[in-house]
Short mmCIF file of C-alpha atoms and ligand atoms in Angstrom, two decimals:
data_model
loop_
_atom_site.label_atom_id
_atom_site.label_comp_id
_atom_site.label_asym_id
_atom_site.label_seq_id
_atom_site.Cartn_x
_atom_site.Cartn_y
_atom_site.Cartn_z
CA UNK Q 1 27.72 0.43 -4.34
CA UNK Q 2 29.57 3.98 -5.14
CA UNK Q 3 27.08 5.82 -7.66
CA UNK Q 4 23.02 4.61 -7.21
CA UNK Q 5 21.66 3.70 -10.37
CA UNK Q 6 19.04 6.37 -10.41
CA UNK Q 7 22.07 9.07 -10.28
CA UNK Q 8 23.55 7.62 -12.84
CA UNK Q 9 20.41 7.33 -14.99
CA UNK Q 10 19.93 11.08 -14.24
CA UNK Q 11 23.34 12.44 -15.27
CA UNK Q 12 25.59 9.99 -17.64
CA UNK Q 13 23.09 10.92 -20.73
CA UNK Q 14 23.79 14.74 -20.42
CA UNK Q 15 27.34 14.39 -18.63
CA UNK Q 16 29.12 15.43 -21.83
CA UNK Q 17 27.51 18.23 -22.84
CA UNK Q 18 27.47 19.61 -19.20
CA UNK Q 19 31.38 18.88 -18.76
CA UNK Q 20 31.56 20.83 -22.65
CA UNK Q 21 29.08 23.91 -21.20
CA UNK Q 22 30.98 24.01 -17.64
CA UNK Q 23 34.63 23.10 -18.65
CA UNK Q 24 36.36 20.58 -16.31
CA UNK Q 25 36.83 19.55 -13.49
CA UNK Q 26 33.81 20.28 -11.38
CA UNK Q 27 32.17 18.74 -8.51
CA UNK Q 28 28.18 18.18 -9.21
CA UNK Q 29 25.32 17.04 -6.98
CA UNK Q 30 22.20 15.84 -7.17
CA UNK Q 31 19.41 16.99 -5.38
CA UNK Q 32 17.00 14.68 -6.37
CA UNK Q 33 19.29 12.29 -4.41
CA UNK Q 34 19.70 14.17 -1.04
CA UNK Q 35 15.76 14.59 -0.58
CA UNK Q 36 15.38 10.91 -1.39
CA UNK Q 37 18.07 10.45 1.46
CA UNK Q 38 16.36 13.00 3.98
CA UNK Q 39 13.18 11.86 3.10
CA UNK Q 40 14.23 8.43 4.19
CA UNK Q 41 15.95 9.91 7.21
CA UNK Q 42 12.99 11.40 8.57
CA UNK Q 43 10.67 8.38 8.20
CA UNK Q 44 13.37 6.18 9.81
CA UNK Q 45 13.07 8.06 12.85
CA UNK Q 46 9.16 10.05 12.81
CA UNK Q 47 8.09 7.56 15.92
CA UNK Q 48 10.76 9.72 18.36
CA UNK Q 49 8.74 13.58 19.27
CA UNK Q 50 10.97 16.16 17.94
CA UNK Q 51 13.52 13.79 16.54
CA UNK Q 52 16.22 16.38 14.13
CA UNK Q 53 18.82 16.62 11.69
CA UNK Q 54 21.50 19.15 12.09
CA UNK Q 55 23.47 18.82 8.52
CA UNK Q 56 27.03 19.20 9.50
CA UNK Q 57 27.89 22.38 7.50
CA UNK Q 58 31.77 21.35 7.07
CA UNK Q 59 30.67 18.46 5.02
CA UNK Q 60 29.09 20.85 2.09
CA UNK Q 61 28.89 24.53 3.36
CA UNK Q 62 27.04 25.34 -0.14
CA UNK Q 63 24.24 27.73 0.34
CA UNK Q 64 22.05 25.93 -2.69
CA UNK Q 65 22.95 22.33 -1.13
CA UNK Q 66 22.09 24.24 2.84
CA UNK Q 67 18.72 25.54 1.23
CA UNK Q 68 17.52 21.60 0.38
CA UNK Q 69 18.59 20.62 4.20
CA UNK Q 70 16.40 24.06 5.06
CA UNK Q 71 13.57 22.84 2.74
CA UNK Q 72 13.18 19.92 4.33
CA UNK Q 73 13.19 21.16 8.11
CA UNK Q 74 16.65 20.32 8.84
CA UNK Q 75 18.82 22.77 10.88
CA UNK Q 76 22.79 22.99 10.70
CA UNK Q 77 25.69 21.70 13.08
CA UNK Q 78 28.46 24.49 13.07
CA UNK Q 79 31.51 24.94 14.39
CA UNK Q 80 33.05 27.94 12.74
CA UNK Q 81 32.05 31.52 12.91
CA UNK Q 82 31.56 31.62 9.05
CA UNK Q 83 29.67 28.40 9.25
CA UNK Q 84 27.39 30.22 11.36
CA UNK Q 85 26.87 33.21 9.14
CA UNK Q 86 26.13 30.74 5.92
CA UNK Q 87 23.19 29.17 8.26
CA UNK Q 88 22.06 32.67 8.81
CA UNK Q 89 22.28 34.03 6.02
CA UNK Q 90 19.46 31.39 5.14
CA UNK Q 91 17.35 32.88 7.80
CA UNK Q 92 17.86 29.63 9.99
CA UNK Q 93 18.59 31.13 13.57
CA UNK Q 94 18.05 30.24 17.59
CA UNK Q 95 17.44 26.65 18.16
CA UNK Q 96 17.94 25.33 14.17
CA UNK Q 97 21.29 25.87 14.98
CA UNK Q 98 23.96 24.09 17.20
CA UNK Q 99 27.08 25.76 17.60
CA UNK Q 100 30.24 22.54 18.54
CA UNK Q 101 33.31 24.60 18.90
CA UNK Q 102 36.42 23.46 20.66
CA UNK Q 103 39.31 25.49 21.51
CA UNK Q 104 36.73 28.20 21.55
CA UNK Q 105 37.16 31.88 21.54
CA UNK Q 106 35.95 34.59 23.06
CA UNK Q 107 34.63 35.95 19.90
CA UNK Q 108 33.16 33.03 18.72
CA UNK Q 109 31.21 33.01 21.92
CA UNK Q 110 30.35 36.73 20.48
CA UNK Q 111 28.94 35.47 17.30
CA UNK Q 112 27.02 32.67 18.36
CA UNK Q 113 25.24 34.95 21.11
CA UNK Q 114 24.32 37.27 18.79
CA UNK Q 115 21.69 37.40 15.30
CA UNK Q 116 19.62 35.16 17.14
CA UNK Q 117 21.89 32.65 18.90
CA UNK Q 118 21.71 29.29 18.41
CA UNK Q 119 21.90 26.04 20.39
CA UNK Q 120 25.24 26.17 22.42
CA UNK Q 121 27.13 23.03 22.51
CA UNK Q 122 30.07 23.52 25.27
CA UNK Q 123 33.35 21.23 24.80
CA UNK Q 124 35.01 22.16 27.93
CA UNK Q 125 33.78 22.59 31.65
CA UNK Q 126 36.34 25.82 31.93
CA UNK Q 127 34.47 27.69 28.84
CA UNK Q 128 31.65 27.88 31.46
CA UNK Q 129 33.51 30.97 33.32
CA UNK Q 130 34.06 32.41 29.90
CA UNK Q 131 30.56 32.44 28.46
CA UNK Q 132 29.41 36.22 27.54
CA UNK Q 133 26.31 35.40 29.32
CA UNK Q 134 24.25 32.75 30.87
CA UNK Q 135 22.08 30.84 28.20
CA UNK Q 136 19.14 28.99 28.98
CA UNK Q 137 19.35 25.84 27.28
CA UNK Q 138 22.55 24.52 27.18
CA UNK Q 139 24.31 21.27 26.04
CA UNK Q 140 28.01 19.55 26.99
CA UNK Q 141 29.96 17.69 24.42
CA UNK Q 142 30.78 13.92 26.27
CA UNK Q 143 33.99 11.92 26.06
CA UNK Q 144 33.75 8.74 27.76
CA UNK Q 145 37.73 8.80 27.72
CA UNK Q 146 38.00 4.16 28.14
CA UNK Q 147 34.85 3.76 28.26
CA UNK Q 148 34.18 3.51 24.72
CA UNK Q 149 36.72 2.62 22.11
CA UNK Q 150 36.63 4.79 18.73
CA UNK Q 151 36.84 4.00 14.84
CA UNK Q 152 39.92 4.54 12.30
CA UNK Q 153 39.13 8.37 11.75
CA UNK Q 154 38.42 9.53 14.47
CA UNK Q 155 40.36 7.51 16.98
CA UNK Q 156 40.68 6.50 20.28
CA UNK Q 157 38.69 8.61 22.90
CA UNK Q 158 41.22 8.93 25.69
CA UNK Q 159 43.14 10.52 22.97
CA UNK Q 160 40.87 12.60 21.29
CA UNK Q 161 40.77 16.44 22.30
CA UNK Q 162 36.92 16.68 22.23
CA UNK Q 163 34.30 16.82 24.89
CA UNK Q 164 34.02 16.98 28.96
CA UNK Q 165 35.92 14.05 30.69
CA UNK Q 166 33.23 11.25 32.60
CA UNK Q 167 33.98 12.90 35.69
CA UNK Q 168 33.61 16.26 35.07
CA UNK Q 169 30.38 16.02 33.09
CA UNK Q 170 27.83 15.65 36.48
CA UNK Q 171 29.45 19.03 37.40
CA UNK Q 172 29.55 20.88 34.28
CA UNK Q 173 25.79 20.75 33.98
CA UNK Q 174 25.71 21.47 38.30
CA UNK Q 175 27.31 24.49 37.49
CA UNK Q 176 25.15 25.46 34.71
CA UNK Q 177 22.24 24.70 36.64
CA UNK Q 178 23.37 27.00 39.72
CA UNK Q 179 23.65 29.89 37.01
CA UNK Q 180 20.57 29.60 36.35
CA UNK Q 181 20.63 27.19 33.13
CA UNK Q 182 16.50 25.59 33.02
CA UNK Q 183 16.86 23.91 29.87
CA UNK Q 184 19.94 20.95 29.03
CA UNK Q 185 21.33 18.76 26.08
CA UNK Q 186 23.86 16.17 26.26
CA UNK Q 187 25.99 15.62 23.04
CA UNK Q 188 28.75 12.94 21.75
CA UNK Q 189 30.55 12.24 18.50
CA UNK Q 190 32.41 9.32 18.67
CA UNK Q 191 32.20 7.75 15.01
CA UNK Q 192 33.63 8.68 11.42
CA UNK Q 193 32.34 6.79 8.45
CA UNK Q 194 30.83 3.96 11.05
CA UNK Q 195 29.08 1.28 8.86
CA UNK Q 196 28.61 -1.09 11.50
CA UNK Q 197 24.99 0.41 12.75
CA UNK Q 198 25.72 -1.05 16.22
CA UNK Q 199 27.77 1.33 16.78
CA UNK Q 200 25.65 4.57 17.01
CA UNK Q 201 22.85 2.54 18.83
CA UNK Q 202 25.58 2.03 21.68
CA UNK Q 203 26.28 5.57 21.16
CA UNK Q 204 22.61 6.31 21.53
CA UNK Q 205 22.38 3.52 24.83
CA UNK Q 206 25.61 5.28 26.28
CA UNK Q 207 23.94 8.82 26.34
CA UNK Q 208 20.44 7.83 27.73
CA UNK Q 209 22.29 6.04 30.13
CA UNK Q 210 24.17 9.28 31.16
CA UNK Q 211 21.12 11.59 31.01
CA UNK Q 212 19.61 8.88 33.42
CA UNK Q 213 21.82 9.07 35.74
CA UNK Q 214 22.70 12.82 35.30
CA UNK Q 215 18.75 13.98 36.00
CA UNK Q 216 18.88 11.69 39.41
CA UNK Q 217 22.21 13.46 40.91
CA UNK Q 218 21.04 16.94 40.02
CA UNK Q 219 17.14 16.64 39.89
CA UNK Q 220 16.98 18.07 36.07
CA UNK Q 221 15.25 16.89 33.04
CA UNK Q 222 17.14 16.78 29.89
CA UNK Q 223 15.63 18.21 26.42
CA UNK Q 224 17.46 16.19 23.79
CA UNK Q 225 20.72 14.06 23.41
CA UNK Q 226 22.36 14.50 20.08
CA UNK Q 227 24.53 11.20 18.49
CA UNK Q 228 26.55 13.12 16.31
CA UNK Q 229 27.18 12.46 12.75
CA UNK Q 230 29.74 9.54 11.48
CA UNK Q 231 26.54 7.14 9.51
CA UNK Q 232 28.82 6.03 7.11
CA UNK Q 233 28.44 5.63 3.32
CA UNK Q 234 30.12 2.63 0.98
CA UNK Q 235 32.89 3.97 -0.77
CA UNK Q 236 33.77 0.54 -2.14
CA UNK Q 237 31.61 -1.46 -4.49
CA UNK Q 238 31.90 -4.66 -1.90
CA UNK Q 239 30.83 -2.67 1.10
CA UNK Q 240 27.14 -2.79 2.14
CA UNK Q 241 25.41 -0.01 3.34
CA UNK Q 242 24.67 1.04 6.71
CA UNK Q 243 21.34 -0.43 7.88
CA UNK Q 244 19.35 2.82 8.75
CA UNK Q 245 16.08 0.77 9.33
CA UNK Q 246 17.38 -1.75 11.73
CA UNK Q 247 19.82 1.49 13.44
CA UNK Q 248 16.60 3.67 14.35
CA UNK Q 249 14.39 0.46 14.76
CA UNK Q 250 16.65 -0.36 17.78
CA UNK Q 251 16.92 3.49 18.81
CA UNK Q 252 13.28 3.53 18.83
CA UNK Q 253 13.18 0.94 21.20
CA UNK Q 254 16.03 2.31 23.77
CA UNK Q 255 13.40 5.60 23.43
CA UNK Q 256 10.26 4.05 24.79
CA UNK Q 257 12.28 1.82 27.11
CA UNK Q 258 13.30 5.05 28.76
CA UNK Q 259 10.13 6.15 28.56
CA UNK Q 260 7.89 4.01 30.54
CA UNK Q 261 11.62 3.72 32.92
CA UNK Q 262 11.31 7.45 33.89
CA UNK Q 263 8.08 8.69 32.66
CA UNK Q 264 9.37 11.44 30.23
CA UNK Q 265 11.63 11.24 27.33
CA UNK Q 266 14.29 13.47 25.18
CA UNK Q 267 14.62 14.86 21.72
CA UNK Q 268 16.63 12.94 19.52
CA UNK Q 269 19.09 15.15 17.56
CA UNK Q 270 21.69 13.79 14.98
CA UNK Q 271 24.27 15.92 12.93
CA UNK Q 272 25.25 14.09 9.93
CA UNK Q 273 27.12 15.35 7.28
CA UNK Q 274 28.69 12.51 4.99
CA UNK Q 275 25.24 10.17 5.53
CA UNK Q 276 23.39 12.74 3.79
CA UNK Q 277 25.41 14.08 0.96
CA UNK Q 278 27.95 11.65 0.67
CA UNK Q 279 26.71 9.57 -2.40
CA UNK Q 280 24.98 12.26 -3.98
CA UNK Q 281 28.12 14.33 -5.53
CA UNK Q 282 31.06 12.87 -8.28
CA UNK Q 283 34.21 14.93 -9.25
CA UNK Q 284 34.38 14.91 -12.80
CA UNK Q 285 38.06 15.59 -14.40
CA UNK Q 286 39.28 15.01 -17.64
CA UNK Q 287 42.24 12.64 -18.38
CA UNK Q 288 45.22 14.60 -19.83
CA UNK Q 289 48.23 13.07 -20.08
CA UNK Q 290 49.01 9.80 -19.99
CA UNK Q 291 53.24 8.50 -18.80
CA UNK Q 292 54.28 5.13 -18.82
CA UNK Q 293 57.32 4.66 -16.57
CA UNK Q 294 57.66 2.27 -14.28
CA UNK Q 295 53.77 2.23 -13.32
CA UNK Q 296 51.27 3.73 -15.58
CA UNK Q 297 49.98 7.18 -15.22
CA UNK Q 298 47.25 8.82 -16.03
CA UNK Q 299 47.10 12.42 -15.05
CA UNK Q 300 43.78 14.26 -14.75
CA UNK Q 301 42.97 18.01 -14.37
CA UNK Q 302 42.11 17.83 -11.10
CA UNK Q 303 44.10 17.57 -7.84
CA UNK Q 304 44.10 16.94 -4.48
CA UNK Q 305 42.91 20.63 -4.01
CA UNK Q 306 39.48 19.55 -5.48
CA UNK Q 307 39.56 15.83 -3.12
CA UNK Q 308 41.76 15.55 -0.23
CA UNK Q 309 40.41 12.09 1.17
CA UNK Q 310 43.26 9.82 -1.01
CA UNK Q 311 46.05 11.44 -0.12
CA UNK Q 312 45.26 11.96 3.36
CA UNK Q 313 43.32 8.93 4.35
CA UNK Q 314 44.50 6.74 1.33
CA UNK Q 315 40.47 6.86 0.92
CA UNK Q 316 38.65 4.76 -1.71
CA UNK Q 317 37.05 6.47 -4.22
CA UNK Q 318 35.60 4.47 -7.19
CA UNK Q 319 36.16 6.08 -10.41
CA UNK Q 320 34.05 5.13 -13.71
CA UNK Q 321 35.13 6.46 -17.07
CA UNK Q 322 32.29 7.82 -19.40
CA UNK Q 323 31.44 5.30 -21.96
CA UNK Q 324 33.63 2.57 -21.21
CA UNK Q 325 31.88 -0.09 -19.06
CA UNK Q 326 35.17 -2.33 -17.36
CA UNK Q 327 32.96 -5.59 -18.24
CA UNK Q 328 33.39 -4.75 -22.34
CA UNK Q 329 36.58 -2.65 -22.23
CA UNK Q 330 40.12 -3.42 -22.20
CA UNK Q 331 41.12 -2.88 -18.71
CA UNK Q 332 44.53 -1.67 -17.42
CA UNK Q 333 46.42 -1.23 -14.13
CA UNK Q 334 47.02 2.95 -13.09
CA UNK Q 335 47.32 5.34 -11.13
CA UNK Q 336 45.09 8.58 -11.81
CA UNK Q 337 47.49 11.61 -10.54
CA UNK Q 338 46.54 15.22 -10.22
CA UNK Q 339 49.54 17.93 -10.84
CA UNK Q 340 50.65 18.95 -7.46
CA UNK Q 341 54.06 18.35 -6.28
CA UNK Q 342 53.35 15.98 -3.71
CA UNK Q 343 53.40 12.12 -4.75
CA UNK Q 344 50.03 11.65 -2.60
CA UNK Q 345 48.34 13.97 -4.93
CA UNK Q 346 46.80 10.01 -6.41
CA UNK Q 347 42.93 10.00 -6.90
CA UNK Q 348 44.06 6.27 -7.54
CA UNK Q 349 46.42 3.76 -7.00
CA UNK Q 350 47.33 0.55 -8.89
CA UNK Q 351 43.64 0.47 -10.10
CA UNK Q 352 42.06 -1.45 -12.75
CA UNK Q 353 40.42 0.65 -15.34
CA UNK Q 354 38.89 0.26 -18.77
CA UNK Q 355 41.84 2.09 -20.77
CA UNK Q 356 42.11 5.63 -20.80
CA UNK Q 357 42.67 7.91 -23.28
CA UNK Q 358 43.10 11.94 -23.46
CA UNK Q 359 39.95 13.92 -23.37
CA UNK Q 360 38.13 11.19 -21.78
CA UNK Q 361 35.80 11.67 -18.67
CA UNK Q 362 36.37 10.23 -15.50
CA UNK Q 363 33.95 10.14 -12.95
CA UNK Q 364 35.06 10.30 -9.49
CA UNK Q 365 32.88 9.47 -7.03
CA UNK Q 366 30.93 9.87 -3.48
CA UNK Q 367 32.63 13.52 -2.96
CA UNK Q 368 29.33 14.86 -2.10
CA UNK Q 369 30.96 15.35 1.51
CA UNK Q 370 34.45 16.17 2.62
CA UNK Q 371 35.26 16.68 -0.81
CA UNK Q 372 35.49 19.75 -2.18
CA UNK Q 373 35.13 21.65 1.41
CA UNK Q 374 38.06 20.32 2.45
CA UNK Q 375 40.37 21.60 -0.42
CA UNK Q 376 43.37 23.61 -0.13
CA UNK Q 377 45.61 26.00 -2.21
CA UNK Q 378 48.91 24.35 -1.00
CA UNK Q 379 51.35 24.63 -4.07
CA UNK Q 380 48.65 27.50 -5.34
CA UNK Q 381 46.61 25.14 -6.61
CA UNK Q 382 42.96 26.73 -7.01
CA UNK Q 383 39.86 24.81 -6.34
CA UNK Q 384 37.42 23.65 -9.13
CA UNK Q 385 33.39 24.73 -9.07
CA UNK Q 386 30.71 22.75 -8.04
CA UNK Q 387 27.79 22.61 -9.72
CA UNK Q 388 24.01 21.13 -8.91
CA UNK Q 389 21.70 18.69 -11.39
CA UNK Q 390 18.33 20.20 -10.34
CA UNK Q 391 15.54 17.72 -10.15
CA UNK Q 392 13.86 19.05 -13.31
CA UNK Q 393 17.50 18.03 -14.58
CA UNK Q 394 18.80 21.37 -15.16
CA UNK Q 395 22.15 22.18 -14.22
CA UNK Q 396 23.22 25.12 -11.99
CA UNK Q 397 26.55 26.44 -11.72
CA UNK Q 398 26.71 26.62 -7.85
CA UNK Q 399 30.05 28.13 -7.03
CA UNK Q 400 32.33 29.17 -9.31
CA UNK Q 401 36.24 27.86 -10.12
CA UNK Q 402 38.99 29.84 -7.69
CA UNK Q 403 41.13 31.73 -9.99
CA UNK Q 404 43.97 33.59 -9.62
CA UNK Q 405 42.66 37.01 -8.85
CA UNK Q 406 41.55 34.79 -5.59
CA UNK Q 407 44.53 33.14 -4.91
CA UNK Q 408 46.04 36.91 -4.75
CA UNK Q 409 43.83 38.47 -2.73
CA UNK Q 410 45.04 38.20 0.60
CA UNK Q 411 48.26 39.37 -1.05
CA UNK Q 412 47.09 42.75 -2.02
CA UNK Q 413 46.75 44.85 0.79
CA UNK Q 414 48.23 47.74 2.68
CA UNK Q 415 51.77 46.36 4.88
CA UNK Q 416 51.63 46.59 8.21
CA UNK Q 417 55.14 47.40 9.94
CA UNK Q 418 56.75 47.15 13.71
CA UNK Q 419 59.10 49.40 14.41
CA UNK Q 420 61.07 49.65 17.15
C1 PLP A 501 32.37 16.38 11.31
C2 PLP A 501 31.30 16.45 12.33
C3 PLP A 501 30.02 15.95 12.04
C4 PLP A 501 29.67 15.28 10.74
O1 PLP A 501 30.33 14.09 10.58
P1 PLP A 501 29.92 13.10 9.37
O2 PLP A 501 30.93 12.01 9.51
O3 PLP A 501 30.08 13.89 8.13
O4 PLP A 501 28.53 12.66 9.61
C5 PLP A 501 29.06 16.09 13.00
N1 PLP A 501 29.31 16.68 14.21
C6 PLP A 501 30.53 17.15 14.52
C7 PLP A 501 30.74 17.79 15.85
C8 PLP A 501 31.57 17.05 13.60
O5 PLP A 501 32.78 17.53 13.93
#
């Protein structure tokens, strides 16, 4: 189930005359959408105190789509120093913020300190000689290396280059302690795209577990563990969704089980990025050419710089095409190619679609995460704008196309010369 109905309902009538006002392609959101999906988020969980979203940033680092998370009390997982100025520049600072770097520098260590702070989330026992100065809540980043096995995207945990090993993470937070830490956090991210809800409640059993044992050896009390992101989404019609109401009906449970176990109880924190805007953003192109060889083609004007997930994942997205429902159309087997000079540059492959013609709309969907962010300018290829269908159901014009002026700005600048 790629597109809900109600999105649908909400933009098909006016997609036309928006893709004729903005030009093509674009990527557009709806907000209406991402509150329903916080809204449900937050009464999923309200029976856990102080239970919070972080929105992973990297998913959809748009300040209009950050300013919904904002309205409805979410704070932001970053893990980039310019992810942490977009959250800031909102006016979300200190503890609405959780900084996850790995392979950290010093001067991201610099920027998260400062304006505020933010939540620090260490990946490494040796960053703790290399912190700026001593904070006083602080949270490690777990990998339980064999003790847990991973999923497809993010893979195997004894291979993975996140988090503090199982037997250094009883020291890391000694150490913090002895510096005069008061205040701790235990984090893990183990899942991508996980719609098997099982999964993140063993997540969820695996850190309570830890913290259990954790505030024994070291006689602390732990604040919150965080779960990470990775709630999947259904990219294919077939797939069913992840079952959010069953997932934090059995969380809920592990939570008052280790209440009346040790008397006192932590935060739940959770950063998801896909969960929550996932379904609620379509990249609309327009078909262009069309080349029958020895499969069919249909080329779009968009490319892989606008959607990277095909070509690097060999993702599914499901594509509709304005107007022509597959059950009453003649259908055909294509591929739908971008322009860029790489043969993965394929929105589609060997899919069957109602025939397309030039000038017709196709409708790309669930990029509302991991979509446009993670575009690139290989083969100077610019990136498209995105644009957001307001709840009133006006459309805003959210960031504008790349164009070339862009592409040639890091070009234009003074040269900088060794000489020996
Ligand atoms: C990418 C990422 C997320 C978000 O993942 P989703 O799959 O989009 O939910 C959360 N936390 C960390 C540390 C990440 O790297």
């Amino acid at each position: 189930m790629p597109m809900s109905d109600d999105f649908k309902k909400r933009l098909l009538p006016d997609l036309a005359d928006i893709a004729a006002h903005f030009g093509t392609p674009f990527h557009i959101y709806d907000e209406a959408g991402i509150f329903d999906t916080g809204r449900t988020l937050k009464k999923a969980f309200a029976p856990i105190d102080g239970f919070m979203e972080y929105f992973a940033v990297k998913a959809l680092p748009n300040p209009d789509i950050m300013a919904i998370m904002n309205e409805m009390g979410f704070g932001f997982d970053c893990s980039s120093i310019p992810e942490l100025v977009l959250s800031r520049r909102l006016g979300v600072t200190g503890e609405k913020i959780i900084f996850t770097s790995n392979n950290t520098t010093d001067e991201d260590f610099k920027v998260a300190f400062s304006d505020g702070g933010c939540i620090l989330n260490l990946d490494d026992i040796s960053l703790i000689s290399r912190l700026p100065s001593i904070p006083d809540l602080i949270c490690f980043r777990y990998n339980p290396g064999p003790r847990r096995t991973g999923n497809d995207i993010i893979g195997n945990p004894v291979e993975a280059k996140y988090g503090v090993s199982h037997d250094q993470i009883v020291e890391a937070y000694r150490k913090m302690a002895e510096l005069g830490s008061t205040r701790f956090g235990l984090h893990t991210m183990l899942a991508s795209n996980e719609l098997n809800y099982s999964y993140i409640v063993e997540t969820t059993r695996m850190l309570l577990e830890l913290i259990q044992w954790i505030e024994k050896e070291l006689h602390i009390k732990f604040e919150f563990i965080n779960i990470g992101g990775g709630m999947g989404i259904p990219y294919r019609p077939e797939e069913a969704p992840l079952d959010l109401a069953q997932m934090s009906k059995e969380i809920i449970a592990l939570f008052a089980a280790f209440r009346s176990e040790n008397g006192h109880v932590p935060k739940l924190f959770m950063e998801s990025g896909r969960y929550m805007t996932g379904p609620h953003g379509v990249l609309v192109t327009r078909a262009i050419n069309r080349k029958d060889i020895y499969r069919n083609y249909i080329g779009v004007d968009a490319c892989m710089s606008a959607l990277m997930r095909p070509g690097m994942y060999g993702a599914y997205h499901h594509i509709d095409v304005l107007g022509k429902d597959p059950a009453n159309w003649p259908t055909q087997k294509v591929d739908v190619v971008g322009s860029l000079c790489e043969n993965i540059d394929k929105f589609a492959v060997q899919r069957e679609l109602p025939e397309i013609e030039a000038d017709d709309i196709l409708i790309i969907q669930d990029t509302g995460a991991h979509g446009h962010a993670m575009g690139f300018n290989y083969n100077a290829k610019l990136r498209p704008q995105e644009l957001l269908l307001r709840q009133d159901g006006s459309v805003e014009r959210i960031r504008r196309e790349e164009t070339m002026a862009d592409y040639f700005a890091t070009l234009n600048f003074e040269k900088k010369v060794f000489c020996k």
